[in-house]
PDB file of C-alpha atoms in Angstrom:
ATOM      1  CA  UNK A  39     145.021 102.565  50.739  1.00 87.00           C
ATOM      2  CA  UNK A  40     145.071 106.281  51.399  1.00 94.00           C
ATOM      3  CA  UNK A  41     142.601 108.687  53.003  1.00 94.00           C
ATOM      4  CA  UNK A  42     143.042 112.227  51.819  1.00 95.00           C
ATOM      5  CA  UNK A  43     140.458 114.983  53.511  1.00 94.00           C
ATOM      6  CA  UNK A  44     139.570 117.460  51.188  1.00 92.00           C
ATOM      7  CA  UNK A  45     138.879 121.041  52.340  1.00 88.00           C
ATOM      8  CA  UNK A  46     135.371 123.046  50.632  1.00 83.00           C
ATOM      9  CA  UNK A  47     138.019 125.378  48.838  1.00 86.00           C
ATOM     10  CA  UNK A  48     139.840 122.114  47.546  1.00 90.00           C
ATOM     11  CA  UNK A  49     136.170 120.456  46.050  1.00 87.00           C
ATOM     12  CA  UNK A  50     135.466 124.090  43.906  1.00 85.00           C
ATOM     13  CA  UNK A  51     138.656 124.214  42.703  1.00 90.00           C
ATOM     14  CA  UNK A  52     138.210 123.513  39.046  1.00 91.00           C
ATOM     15  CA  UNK A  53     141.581 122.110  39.006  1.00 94.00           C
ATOM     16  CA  UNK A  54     141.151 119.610  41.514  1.00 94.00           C
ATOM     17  CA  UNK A  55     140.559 116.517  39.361  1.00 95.00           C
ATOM     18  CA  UNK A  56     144.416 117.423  37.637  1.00 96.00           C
ATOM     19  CA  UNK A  57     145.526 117.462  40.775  1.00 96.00           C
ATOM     20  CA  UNK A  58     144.216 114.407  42.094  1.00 97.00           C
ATOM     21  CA  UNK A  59     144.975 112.821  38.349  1.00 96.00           C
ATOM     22  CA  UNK A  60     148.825 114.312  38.647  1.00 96.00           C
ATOM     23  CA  UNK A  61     149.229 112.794  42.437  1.00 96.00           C
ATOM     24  CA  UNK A  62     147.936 109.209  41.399  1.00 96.00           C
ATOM     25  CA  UNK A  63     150.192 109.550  38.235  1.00 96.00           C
ATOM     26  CA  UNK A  64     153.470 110.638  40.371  1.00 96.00           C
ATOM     27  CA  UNK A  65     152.450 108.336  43.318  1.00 96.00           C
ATOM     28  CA  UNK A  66     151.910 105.561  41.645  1.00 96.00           C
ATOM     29  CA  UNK A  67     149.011 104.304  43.685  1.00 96.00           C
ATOM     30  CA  UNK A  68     146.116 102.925  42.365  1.00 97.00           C
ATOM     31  CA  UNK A  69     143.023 104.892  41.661  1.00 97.00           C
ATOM     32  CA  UNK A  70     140.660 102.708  43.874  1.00 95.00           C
ATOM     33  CA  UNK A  71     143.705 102.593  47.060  1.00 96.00           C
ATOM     34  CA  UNK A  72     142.827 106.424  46.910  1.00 97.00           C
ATOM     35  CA  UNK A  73     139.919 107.413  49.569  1.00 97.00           C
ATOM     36  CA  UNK A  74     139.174 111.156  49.522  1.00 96.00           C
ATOM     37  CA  UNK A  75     137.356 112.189  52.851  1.00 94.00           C
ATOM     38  CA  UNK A  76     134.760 114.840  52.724  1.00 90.00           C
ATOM     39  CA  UNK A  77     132.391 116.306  55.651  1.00 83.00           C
ATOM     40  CA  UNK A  78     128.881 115.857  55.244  1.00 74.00           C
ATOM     41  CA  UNK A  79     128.280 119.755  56.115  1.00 72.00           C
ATOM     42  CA  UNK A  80     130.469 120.658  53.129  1.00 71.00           C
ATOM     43  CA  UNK A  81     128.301 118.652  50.834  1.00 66.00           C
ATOM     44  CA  UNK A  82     125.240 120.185  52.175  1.00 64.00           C
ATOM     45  CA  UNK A  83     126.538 123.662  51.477  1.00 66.00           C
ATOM     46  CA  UNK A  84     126.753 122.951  47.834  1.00 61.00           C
ATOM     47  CA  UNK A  85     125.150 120.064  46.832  1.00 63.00           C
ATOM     48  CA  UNK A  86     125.077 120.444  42.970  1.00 68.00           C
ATOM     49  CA  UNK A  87     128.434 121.419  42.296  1.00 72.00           C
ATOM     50  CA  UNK A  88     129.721 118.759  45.048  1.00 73.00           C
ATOM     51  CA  UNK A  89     127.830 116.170  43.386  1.00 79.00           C
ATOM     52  CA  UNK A  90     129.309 117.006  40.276  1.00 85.00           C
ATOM     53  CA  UNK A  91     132.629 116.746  41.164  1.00 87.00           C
ATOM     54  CA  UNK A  92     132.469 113.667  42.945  1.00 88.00           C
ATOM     55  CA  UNK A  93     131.147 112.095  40.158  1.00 90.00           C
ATOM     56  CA  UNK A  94     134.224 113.466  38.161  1.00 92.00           C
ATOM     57  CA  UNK A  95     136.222 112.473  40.657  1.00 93.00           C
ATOM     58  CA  UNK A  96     134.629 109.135  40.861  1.00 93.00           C
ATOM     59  CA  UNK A  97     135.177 108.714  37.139  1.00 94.00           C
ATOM     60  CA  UNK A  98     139.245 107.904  37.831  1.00 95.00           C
ATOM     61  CA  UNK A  99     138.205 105.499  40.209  1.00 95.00           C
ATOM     62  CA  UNK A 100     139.251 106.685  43.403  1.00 96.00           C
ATOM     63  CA  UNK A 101     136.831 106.198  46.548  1.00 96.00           C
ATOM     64  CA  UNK A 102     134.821 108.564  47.989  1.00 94.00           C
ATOM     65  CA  UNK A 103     133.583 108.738  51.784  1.00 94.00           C
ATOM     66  CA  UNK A 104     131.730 111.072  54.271  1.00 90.00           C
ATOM     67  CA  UNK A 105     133.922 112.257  57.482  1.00 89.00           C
ATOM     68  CA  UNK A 106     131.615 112.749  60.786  1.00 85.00           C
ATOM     69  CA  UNK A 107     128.753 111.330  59.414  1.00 85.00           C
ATOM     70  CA  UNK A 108     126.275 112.511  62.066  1.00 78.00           C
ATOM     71  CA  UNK A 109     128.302 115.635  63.122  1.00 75.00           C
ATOM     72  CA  UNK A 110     126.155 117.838  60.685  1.00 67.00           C
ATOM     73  CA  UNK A 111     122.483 117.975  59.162  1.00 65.00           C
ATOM     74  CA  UNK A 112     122.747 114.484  58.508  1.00 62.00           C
ATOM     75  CA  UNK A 113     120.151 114.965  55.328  1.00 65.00           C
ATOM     76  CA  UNK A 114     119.864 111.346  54.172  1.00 71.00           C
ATOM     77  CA  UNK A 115     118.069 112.586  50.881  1.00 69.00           C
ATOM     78  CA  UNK A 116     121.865 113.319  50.126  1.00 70.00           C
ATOM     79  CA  UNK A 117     123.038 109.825  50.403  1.00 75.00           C
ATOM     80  CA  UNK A 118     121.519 108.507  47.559  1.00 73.00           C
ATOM     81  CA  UNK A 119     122.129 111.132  45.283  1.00 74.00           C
ATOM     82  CA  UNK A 120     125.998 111.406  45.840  1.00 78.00           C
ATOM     83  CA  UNK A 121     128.185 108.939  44.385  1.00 78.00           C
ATOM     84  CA  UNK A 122     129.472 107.631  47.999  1.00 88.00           C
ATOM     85  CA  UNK A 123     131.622 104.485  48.834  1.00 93.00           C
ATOM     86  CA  UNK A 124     132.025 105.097  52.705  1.00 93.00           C
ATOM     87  CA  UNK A 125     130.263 106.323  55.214  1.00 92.00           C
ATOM     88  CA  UNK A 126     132.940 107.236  58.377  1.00 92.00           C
ATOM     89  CA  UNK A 127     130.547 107.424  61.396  1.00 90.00           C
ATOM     90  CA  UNK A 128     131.278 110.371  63.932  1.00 87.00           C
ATOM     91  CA  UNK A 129     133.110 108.898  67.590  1.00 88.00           C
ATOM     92  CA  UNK A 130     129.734 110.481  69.320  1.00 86.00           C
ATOM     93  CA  UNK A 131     128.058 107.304  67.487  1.00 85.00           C
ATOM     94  CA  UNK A 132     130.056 105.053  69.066  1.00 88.00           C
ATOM     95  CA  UNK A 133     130.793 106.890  72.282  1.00 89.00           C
ATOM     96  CA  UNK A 134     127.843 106.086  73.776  1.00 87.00           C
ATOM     97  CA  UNK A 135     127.269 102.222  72.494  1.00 88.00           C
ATOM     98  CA  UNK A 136     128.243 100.187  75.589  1.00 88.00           C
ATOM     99  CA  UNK A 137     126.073 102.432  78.002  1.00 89.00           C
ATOM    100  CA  UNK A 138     123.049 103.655  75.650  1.00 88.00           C
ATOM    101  CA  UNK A 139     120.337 101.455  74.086  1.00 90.00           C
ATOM    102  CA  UNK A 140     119.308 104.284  72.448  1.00 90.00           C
ATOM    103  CA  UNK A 141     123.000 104.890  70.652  1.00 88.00           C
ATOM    104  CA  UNK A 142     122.458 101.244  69.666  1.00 90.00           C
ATOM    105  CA  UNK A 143     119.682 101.620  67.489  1.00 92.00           C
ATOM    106  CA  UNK A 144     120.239 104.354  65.803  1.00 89.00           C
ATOM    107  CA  UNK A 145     123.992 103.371  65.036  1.00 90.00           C
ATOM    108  CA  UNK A 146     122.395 100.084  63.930  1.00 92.00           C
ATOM    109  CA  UNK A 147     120.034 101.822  61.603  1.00 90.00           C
ATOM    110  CA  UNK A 148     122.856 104.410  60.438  1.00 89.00           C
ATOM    111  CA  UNK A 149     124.880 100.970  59.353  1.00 91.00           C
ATOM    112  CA  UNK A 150     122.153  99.317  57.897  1.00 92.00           C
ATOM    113  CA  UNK A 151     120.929 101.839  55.686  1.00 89.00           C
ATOM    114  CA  UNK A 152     124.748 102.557  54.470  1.00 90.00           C
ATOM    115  CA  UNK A 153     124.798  98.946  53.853  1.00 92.00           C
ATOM    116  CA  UNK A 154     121.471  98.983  52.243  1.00 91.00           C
ATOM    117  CA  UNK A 155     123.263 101.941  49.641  1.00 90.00           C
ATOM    118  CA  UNK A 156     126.556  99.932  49.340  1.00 92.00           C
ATOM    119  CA  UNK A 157     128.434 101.668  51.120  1.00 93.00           C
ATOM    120  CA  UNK A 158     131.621 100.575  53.504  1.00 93.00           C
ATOM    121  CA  UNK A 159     131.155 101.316  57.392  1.00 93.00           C
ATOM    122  CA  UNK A 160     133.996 103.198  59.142  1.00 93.00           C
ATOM    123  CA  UNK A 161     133.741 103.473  62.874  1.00 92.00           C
ATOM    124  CA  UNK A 162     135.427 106.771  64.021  1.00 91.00           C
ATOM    125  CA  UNK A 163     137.225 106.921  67.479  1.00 91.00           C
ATOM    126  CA  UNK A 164     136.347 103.056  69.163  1.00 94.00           C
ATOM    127  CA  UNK A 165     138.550 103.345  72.059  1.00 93.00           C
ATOM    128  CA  UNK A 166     137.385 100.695  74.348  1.00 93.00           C
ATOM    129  CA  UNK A 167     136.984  96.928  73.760  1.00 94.00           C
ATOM    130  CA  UNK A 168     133.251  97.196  74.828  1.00 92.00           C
ATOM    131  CA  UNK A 169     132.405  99.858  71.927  1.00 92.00           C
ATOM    132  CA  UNK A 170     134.025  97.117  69.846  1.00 94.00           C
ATOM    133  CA  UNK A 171     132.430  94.235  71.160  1.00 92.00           C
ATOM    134  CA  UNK A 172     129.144  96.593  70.268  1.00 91.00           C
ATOM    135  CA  UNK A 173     130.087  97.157  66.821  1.00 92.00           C
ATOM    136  CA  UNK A 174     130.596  93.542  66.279  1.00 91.00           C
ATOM    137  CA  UNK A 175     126.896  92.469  66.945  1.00 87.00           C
ATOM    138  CA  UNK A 176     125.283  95.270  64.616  1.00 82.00           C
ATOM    139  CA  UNK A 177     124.594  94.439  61.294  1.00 65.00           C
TER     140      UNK A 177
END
């Protein structure tokens, strides 16, 4: 697959969903190997029209995640309005995993409820066999 992160000037362009239709089309990758990347913060800024064009966007099949989840407002009202495949969770989530009980539940609880809304798990920045090893034992 492909991750592509899309820029707030890039989700109101109205021509964005030719664009994305034209690079699949040229490319020849399929629509669901296609993961566009956008940052929670940019979503909150505009949530209607965001939604809207994720949905569109969703429409040709391509995936859709959330960059540095937990980097920004982190509204989780959001979450299950947005049509969301993957949730990428910030490095300061798992930064602090081997060392922090407290970075263990609430990274466990970020997981669960992105598993609860179907969504793939990305762990940002694991640099260390023992943030690994956390990752491993949380749901």
């Amino acid at each position: 697959s492909a991750s592509v992160n899309l820029s707030a000037r890039q989700l109101r362009d109205p021509g964005l969903l030719e664009t994305v239709t034209e690079a699949l089309r040229m490319s020849g990758l399929s629509p669901d190997r296609l993961v566009l990347e956008v940052t929670e913060s940019l979503l909150i800024e505009d949530t209607t029209s965001g939604a809207r064009t994720l949905e569109q966007l969703k429409a040709l099949l391509v995936r859709i995640a959330i960059d540095d989840f937990g980097t920004g407002y982190s509204s989780l009202s959001y979450l299950r309005r947005l049509a969301v495949d993957e949730l990428k969770l910030d490095g300061s989530f798992v930064e602090d995993l081997v060392s922090s009980p407290v970075s263990v539940s609430i990274t466990g609880a970020v997981i669960d409820l992105a598993h609860a809304l179907r969504m793939t798990v990305v762990a940002e920045s694991v640099e260390s066999v023992g943030q690994l090893d956390a990752l491993l034992w949380l749901p």
